[in-house]
XYZ file of N, CA and C in Angstrom:
234
model
N 0.837 -1.174 0.000
C 0.000 0.000 0.000
C 0.887 1.244 0.000
N 0.600 2.155 -0.885
C 1.340 3.409 -0.965
C 0.478 4.504 -0.346
N 1.046 5.203 0.620
C 0.364 6.353 1.196
C 0.695 7.574 0.353
N -0.308 8.340 -0.009
C -0.110 9.557 -0.788
C 0.296 10.690 0.158
N 1.104 11.614 -0.362
C 1.518 12.776 0.416
C 1.502 14.014 -0.474
N 1.398 15.155 0.167
C 1.470 16.436 -0.540
C 2.937 16.863 -0.603
N 3.202 17.931 -1.326
C 4.576 18.426 -1.381
C 5.040 18.915 -0.018
N 4.135 19.519 0.748
C 4.497 19.987 2.094
C 4.831 18.795 2.999
N 4.031 17.751 2.923
C 4.330 16.536 3.699
C 5.624 15.903 3.220
N 5.862 15.953 1.920
C 7.094 15.399 1.359
C 8.321 16.098 1.924
N 8.260 17.411 2.051
C 9.378 18.163 2.631
C 9.637 17.722 4.069
N 8.577 17.542 4.835
C 8.720 17.093 6.222
C 9.279 15.670 6.290
N 8.796 14.797 5.410
C 9.284 13.415 5.361
C 10.765 13.396 4.999
N 11.149 14.181 4.016
C 12.547 14.196 3.575
C 13.494 14.665 4.674
N 13.064 15.647 5.475
C 13.901 16.081 6.603
C 14.104 14.929 7.582
N 13.047 14.198 7.843
C 13.148 13.062 8.776
C 14.029 11.967 8.190
N 13.870 11.680 6.912
C 14.699 10.644 6.272
C 16.167 11.014 6.394
N 16.500 12.245 6.065
C 17.906 12.666 6.102
C 18.499 12.629 7.510
N 17.683 12.898 8.519
C 18.195 12.988 9.888
C 17.981 11.726 10.717
N 17.018 10.878 10.338
C 16.673 9.759 11.211
C 16.825 8.374 10.590
N 16.962 8.292 9.294
C 17.057 6.967 8.668
C 18.508 6.490 8.664
N 18.737 5.379 9.334
C 20.093 4.829 9.408
C 20.554 4.246 8.067
N 19.625 4.087 7.127
C 19.972 3.540 5.813
C 20.246 4.620 4.773
N 20.005 5.873 5.125
C 20.211 6.981 4.186
C 21.548 7.657 4.487
N 22.501 7.464 3.597
C 23.828 8.049 3.728
C 24.103 8.872 2.471
N 24.327 10.158 2.662
C 24.579 11.069 1.532
C 23.488 10.968 0.470
N 22.238 10.883 0.920
C 21.044 10.775 0.071
C 20.985 9.482 -0.733
N 21.772 8.498 -0.360
C 21.736 7.182 -0.985
C 21.212 6.160 0.008
N 20.574 5.106 -0.497
C 19.976 4.086 0.355
C 20.881 2.860 0.442
N 21.298 2.542 1.662
C 22.145 1.365 1.862
C 21.405 0.072 1.571
N 20.084 0.055 1.790
C 19.307 -1.157 1.528
C 19.254 -1.502 0.045
N 19.416 -0.512 -0.815
C 19.395 -0.742 -2.263
C 20.787 -0.879 -2.855
N 21.806 -0.737 -2.025
C 23.198 -0.736 -2.476
C 23.714 -2.165 -2.613
N 23.895 -2.595 -3.845
C 24.489 -3.904 -4.122
C 25.826 -3.705 -4.834
N 26.677 -2.881 -4.230
C 27.970 -2.583 -4.816
C 27.973 -1.312 -5.635
N 26.820 -0.711 -5.783
C 26.694 0.517 -6.554
C 25.696 1.422 -5.824
N 26.011 2.695 -5.671
C 25.132 3.607 -4.955
C 23.792 3.770 -5.664
N 22.727 3.844 -4.858
C 21.383 4.087 -5.372
C 20.762 5.213 -4.575
N 20.171 6.148 -5.266
C 19.494 7.254 -4.589
C 18.377 6.712 -3.712
N 18.170 7.369 -2.599
C 17.067 7.023 -1.713
C 15.758 7.239 -2.469
N 14.964 6.196 -2.577
C 13.698 6.273 -3.304
C 12.784 7.322 -2.689
N 12.782 7.390 -1.370
C 11.880 8.325 -0.714
C 12.265 9.776 -0.969
N 13.537 10.056 -1.056
C 13.975 11.437 -1.280
C 13.642 11.949 -2.675
N 13.439 11.044 -3.612
C 13.086 11.473 -4.973
C 11.588 11.330 -5.246
N 10.844 10.878 -4.245
C 9.392 10.712 -4.380
C 8.678 11.900 -3.752
N 7.897 12.604 -4.528
C 7.201 13.795 -4.041
C 5.754 13.527 -3.641
N 5.157 12.431 -4.101
C 3.718 12.263 -3.937
C 3.296 10.974 -3.235
N 4.249 10.225 -2.676
C 3.870 9.009 -1.973
C 4.984 8.487 -1.092
N 4.604 7.614 -0.157
C 5.568 6.922 0.697
C 5.836 5.578 0.033
N 7.034 5.411 -0.503
C 7.380 4.199 -1.231
C 8.377 3.317 -0.485
N 8.940 3.810 0.590
C 9.934 3.052 1.342
C 9.258 2.335 2.509
N 9.286 1.014 2.477
C 8.666 0.238 3.554
C 9.377 0.438 4.887
N 10.683 0.614 4.864
C 11.423 0.852 6.106
C 10.948 2.154 6.748
N 10.786 3.179 5.957
C 10.277 4.452 6.460
C 8.877 4.269 7.028
N 8.030 3.595 6.290
C 6.643 3.421 6.686
C 6.504 2.626 7.982
N 7.257 1.563 8.109
C 7.082 0.660 9.246
C 7.972 0.971 10.443
N 9.127 1.553 10.212
C 10.095 1.732 11.302
C 10.331 3.176 11.726
N 10.225 4.104 10.814
C 10.569 5.489 11.144
C 9.339 6.342 11.427
N 8.353 6.321 10.536
C 7.194 7.196 10.713
C 6.453 6.992 12.035
N 6.299 5.767 12.539
C 5.609 5.615 13.829
C 6.286 6.373 14.973
N 7.556 6.660 14.849
C 8.274 7.419 15.879
C 7.983 8.924 15.787
N 7.281 9.336 14.756
C 6.913 10.736 14.540
C 5.387 10.820 14.410
N 4.678 10.685 15.538
C 3.217 10.558 15.490
C 2.488 11.739 14.841
N 2.988 12.947 14.985
C 2.323 14.106 14.369
C 2.369 13.999 12.847
N 3.534 13.766 12.292
C 3.674 13.629 10.847
C 2.913 12.414 10.335
N 3.051 11.295 11.018
C 2.361 10.069 10.614
C 0.851 10.296 10.618
N 0.363 10.953 11.646
C -1.056 11.260 11.726
C -1.507 12.177 10.603
N -0.701 13.170 10.276
C -1.028 14.079 9.174
C -1.109 13.326 7.848
N -0.205 12.389 7.642
C -0.212 11.581 6.413
C -1.454 10.702 6.362
N -1.777 10.050 7.474
C -2.962 9.188 7.516
C -4.240 10.002 7.331
N -4.311 11.184 7.945
C -5.475 12.055 7.791
C -5.645 12.482 6.339
N -4.542 12.849 5.687
C -4.595 13.240 4.277
C -5.122 12.086 3.417
N -4.670 10.865 3.694
C -5.119 9.707 2.912
C -6.588 9.382 3.166
N -7.055 9.596 4.386
C -8.471 9.402 4.686
C -9.328 10.401 3.915
N -8.873 11.640 3.819
C -9.591 12.666 3.057
C -9.683 12.299 1.576
N -8.614 11.675 1.056
C -8.618 11.276 -0.352
C -9.639 10.173 -0.620
N -9.850 9.326 0.357
C -10.794 8.210 0.204
C -12.240 8.686 0.191
N -12.491 9.745 0.930
C -13.837 9.991 1.111
C -14.601 11.135 0.978
């Protein structure tokens, strides 16, 4: 499941990724690194949460942002 985000939410998510994700080094993702650097998928995504590590491990530690994302997705549904 992909959670949709606005550009404002994307900016907030990107700040958290850069400062809190242990897999994001110099805007590259260690989880995608198989001997060659790969850009962090989340940092280049403006309209959705595509990183499962971010979704399951990082966002729950930021309840305000996580709640804002969930609220935005609920509004889109209904």
